[in-house]
Tab-separated table of C-alpha atoms in Angstrom:
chain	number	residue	atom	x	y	z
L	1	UNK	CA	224.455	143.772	29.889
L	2	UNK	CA	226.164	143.804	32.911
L	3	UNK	CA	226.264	146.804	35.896
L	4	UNK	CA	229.631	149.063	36.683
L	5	UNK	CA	230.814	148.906	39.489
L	6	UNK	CA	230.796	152.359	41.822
L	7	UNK	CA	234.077	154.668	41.491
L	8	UNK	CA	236.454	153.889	44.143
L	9	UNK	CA	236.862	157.757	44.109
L	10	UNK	CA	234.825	160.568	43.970
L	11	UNK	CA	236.105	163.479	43.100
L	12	UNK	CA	234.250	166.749	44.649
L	13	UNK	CA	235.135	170.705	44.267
L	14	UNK	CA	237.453	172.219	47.532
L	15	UNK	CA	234.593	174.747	49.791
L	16	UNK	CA	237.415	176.594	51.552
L	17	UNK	CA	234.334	178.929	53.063
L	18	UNK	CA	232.610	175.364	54.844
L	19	UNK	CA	235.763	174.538	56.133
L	20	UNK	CA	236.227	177.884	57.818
L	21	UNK	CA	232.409	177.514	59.302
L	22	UNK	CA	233.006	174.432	60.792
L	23	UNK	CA	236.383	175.652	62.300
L	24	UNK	CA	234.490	178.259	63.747
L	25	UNK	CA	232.305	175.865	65.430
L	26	UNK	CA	234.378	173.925	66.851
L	27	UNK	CA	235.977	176.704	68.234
L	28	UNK	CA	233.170	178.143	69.610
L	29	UNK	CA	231.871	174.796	71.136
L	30	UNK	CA	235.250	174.104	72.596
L	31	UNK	CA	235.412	177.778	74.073
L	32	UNK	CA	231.631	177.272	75.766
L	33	UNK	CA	233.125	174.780	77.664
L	34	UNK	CA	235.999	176.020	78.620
L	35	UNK	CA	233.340	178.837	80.542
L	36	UNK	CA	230.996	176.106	81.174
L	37	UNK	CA	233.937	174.536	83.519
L	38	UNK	CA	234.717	177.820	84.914
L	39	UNK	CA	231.523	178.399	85.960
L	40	UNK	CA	230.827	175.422	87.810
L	41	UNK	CA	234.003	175.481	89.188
L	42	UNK	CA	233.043	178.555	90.539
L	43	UNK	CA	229.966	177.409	91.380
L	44	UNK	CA	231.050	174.931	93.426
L	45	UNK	CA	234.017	176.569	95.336
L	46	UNK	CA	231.519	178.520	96.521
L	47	UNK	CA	229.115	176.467	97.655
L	48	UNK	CA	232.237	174.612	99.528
L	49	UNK	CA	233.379	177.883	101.254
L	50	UNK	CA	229.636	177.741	102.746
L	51	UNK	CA	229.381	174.413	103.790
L	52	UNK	CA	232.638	174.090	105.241
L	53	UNK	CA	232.157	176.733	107.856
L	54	UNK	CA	228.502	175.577	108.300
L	55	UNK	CA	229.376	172.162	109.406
L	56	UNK	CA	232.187	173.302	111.858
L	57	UNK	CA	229.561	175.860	113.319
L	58	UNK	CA	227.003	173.032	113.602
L	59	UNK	CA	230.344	170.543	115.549
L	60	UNK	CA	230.693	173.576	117.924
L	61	UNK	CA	227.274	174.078	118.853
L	62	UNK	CA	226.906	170.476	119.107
L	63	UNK	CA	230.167	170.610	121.792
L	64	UNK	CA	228.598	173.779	123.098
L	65	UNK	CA	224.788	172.559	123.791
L	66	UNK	CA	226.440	169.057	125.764
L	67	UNK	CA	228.941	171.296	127.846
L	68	UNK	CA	225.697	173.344	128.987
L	69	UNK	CA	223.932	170.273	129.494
L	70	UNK	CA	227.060	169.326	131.903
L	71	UNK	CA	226.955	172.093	133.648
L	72	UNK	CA	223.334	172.397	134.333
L	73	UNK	CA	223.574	169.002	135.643
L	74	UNK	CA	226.544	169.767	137.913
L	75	UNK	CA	224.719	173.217	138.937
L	76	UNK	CA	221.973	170.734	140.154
L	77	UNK	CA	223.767	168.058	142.256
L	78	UNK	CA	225.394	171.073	143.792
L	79	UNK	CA	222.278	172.395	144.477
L	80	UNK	CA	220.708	169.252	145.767
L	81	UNK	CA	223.317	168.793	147.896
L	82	UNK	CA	223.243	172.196	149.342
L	83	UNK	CA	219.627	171.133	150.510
L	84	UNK	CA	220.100	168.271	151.764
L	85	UNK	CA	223.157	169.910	154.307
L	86	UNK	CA	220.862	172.469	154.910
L	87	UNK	CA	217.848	170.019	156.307
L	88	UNK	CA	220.424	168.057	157.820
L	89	UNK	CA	222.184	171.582	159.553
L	90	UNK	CA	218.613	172.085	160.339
L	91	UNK	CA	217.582	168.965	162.429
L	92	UNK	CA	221.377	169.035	164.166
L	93	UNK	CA	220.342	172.635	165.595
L	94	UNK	CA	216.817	171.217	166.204
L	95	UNK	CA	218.509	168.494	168.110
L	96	UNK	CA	220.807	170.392	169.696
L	97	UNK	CA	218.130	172.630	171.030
L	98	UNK	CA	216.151	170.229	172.568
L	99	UNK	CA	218.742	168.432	174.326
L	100	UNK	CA	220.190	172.033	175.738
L	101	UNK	CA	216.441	172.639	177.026
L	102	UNK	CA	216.196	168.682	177.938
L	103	UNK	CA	219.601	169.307	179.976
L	104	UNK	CA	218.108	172.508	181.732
L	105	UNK	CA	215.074	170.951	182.714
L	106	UNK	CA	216.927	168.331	184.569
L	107	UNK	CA	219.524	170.483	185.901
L	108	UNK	CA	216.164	172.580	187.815
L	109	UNK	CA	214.620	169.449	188.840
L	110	UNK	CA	217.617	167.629	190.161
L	111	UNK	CA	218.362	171.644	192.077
L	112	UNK	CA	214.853	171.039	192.879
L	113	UNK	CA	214.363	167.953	194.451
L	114	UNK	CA	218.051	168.114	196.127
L	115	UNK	CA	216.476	171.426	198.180
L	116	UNK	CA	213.373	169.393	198.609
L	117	UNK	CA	214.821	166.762	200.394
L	118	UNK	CA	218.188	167.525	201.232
L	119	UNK	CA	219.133	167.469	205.138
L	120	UNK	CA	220.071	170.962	205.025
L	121	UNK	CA	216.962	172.131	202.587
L	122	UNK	CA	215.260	174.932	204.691
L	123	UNK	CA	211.760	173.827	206.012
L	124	UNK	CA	209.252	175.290	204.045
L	125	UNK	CA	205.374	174.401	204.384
L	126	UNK	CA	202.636	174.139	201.704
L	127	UNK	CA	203.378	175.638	197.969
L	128	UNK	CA	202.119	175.921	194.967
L	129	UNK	CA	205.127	175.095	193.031
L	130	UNK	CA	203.951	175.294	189.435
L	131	UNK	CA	200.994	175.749	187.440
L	132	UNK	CA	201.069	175.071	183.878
L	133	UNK	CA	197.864	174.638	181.012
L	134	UNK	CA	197.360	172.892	178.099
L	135	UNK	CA	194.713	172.933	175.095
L	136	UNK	CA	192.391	169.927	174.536
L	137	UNK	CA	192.561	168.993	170.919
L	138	UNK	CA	189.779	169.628	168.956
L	139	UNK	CA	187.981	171.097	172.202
L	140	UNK	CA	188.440	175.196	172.019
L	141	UNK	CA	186.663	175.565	175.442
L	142	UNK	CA	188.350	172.980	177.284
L	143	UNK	CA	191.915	173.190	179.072
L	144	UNK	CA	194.335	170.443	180.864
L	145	UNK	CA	195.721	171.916	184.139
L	146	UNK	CA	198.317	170.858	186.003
L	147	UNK	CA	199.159	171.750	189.902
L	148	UNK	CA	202.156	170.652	191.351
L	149	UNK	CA	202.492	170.684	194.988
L	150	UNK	CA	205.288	171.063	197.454
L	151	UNK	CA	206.030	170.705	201.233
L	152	UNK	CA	208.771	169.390	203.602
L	153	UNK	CA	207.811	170.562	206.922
L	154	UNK	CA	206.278	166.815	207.212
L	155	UNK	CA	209.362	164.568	206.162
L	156	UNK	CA	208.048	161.789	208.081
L	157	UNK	CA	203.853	162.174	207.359
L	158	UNK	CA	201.947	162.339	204.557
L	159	UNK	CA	200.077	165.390	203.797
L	160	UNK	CA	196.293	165.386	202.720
L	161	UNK	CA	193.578	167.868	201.337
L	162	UNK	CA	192.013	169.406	198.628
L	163	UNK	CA	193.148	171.882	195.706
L	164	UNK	CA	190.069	174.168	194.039
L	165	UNK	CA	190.765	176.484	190.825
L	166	UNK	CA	188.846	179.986	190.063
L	167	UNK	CA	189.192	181.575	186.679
L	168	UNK	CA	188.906	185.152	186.458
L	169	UNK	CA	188.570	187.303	183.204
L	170	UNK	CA	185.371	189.202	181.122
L	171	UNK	CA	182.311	187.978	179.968
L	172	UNK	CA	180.069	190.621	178.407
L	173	UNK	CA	182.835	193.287	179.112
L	174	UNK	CA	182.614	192.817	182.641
L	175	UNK	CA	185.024	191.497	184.913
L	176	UNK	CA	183.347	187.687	186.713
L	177	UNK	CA	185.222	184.853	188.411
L	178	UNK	CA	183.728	181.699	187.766
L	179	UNK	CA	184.199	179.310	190.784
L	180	UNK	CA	185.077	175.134	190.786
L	181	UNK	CA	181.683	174.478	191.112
L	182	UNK	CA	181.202	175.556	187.062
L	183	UNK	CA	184.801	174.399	185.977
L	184	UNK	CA	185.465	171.081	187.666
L	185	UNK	CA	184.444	167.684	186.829
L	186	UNK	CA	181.231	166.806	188.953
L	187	UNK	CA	183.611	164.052	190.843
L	188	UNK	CA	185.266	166.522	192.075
L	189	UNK	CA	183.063	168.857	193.106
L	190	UNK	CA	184.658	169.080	196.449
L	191	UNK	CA	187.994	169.813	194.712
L	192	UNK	CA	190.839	167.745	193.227
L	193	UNK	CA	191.902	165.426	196.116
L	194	UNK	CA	196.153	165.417	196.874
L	195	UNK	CA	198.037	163.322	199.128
L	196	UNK	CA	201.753	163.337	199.094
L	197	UNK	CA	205.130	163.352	201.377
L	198	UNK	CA	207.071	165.876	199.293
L	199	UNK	CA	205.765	166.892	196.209
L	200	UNK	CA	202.793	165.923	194.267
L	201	UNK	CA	201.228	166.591	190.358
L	202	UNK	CA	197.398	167.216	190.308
L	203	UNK	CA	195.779	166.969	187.147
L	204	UNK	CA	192.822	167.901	185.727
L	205	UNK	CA	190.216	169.152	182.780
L	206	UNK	CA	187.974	172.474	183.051
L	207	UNK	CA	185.801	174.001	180.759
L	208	UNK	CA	185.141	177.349	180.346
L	209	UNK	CA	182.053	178.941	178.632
L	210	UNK	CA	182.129	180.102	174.883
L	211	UNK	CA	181.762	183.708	175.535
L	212	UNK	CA	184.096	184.102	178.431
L	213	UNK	CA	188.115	185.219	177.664
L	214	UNK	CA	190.040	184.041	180.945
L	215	UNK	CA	192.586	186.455	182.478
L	216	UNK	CA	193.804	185.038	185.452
L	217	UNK	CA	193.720	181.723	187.399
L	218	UNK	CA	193.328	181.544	191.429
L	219	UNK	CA	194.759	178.308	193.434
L	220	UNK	CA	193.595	177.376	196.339
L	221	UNK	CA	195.156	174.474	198.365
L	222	UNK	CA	193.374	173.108	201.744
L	223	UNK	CA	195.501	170.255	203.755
L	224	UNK	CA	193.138	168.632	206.150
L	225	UNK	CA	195.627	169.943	209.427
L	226	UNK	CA	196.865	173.602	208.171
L	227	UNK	CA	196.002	176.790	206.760
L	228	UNK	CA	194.506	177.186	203.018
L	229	UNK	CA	197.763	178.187	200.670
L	230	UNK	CA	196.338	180.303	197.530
L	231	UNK	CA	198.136	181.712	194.476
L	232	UNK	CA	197.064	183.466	191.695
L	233	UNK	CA	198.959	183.118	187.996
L	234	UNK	CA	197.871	185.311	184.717
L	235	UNK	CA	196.627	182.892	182.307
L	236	UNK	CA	198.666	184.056	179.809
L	237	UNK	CA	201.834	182.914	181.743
L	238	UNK	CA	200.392	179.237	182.511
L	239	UNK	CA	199.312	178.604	179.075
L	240	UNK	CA	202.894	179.547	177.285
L	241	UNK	CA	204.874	178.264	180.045
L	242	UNK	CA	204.726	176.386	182.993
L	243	UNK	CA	205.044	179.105	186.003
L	244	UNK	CA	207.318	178.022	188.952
L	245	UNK	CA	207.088	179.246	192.062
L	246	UNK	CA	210.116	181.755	191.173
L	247	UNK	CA	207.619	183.524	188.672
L	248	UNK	CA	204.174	185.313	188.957
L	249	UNK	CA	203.216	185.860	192.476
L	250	UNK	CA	203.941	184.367	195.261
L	251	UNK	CA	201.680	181.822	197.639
L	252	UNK	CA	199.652	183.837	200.335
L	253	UNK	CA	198.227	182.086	203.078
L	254	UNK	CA	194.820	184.020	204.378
């Protein structure tokens, strides 16, 4: 026997109360999204109104921190090139300086040697015209000395002799003089041999003993046709400066 086919239609009973439910679904469903949206709209206008200001903050301080940098480097070339006019306003004065005290020197030596030799320089015998003393390096007890030597009552003879130092000052807090015998070189033990027309420079080394603090130097000049010439100069006043004959004391002949 053969099968029936299915119904082309079914018939089923109307559920008005299903309908409803699922109405009330879709409803609901199409209400949670309508706050779904809201809330991430929300959400992310939010999040937009803090990143926006956050990234121009971040540009500005960017700006900022390179326009510091700029300025630190221009506060620095300034800076560097305030030192270097500085050292070279330095070694200008430092130059200047020595050429003003260069330019003095040879102003009183050319006034000098124009007096010395001049026809109408006034005839003046033996002096000591300057005395002057020097540290050795690296030797605490030992000094250079230099003498110089003047004369032109002689214009046409030379003039010959000997020059001997004394040193005065304290040794064991008492006053002593120690003669050329202890200071000069044993060569010299008859004193520092001169010989000269106008003016001469002696030069020599003496030593002085570690416990004795030298106050004052004595001169004493010997030509081999004239009275001795002696001067005394404060040690103090050879040793920062040379003294002329217009300072310290004047020659004495005994």
């Amino acid at each position: 026997m053969a099968s029936r086919p299915p119904p082309r239609y079914v018939v089923r009973p109307h559920d008005a109360a299903s309908q409803r439910r699922r109405m009330l679904w879709l409803g609901l469903a199409w209400l949670g999204s309508l706050l779904l949206v809201a809330i991430l709209g929300a959400l992310l206008g939010g999040a937009w109104k803090s990143v926006g200001p956050s990234l121009v903050d971040r540009r500005a301080l960017r700006a900022l921190n390179a326009e510091n940098e700029k300025l630190k480097q221009d506060v620095a070339n300034l800076q560097r090139s305030q030192q270097v006019s500085d050292v070279a306003n330095q070694a200008l004065r430092k130059t200047i300086t020595q050429r003003d005290e260069e330019i003095s020197g040879l102003r009183a030596d050319l006034g000098f040697y124009s007096r010395l030799v001049g026809g109408d320089a006034q005839r003046e015998g033996m002096k000591v015209q300057e005395v002057s003393l020097q540290p050795v390096p690296h030797s605490p007890a030992a000094w250079n000395l230099t003498i110089s030597l003047t004369q032109n009552v002689k214009r046409n003879d030379d003039t010959s002799g000997t020059t001997t130092v004394s040193v005065e000052g304290l040794r064991n807090n008492k006053v002593v003089q120690l003669d050329w015998s202890t200071l000069g070189d044993s060569a010299e033990k008859n004193g520092i041999p001169f010989r000269f027309r106008y003016f001469q420079q002696l030069h020599t080394t003496i030593a002085l003993p570690a416990d004795f603090r030298p106050t004052r130097l004595h001169v004493t000049v010997t030509p081999e046709n004239g009275d001795p010439v002696s001067r005394a100069v404060a040690w103090s006043d050879a040793l920062t400066s040379p003294v002329t004959i217009t300072q310290g004391e004047s020659d004495a002949q005994p």
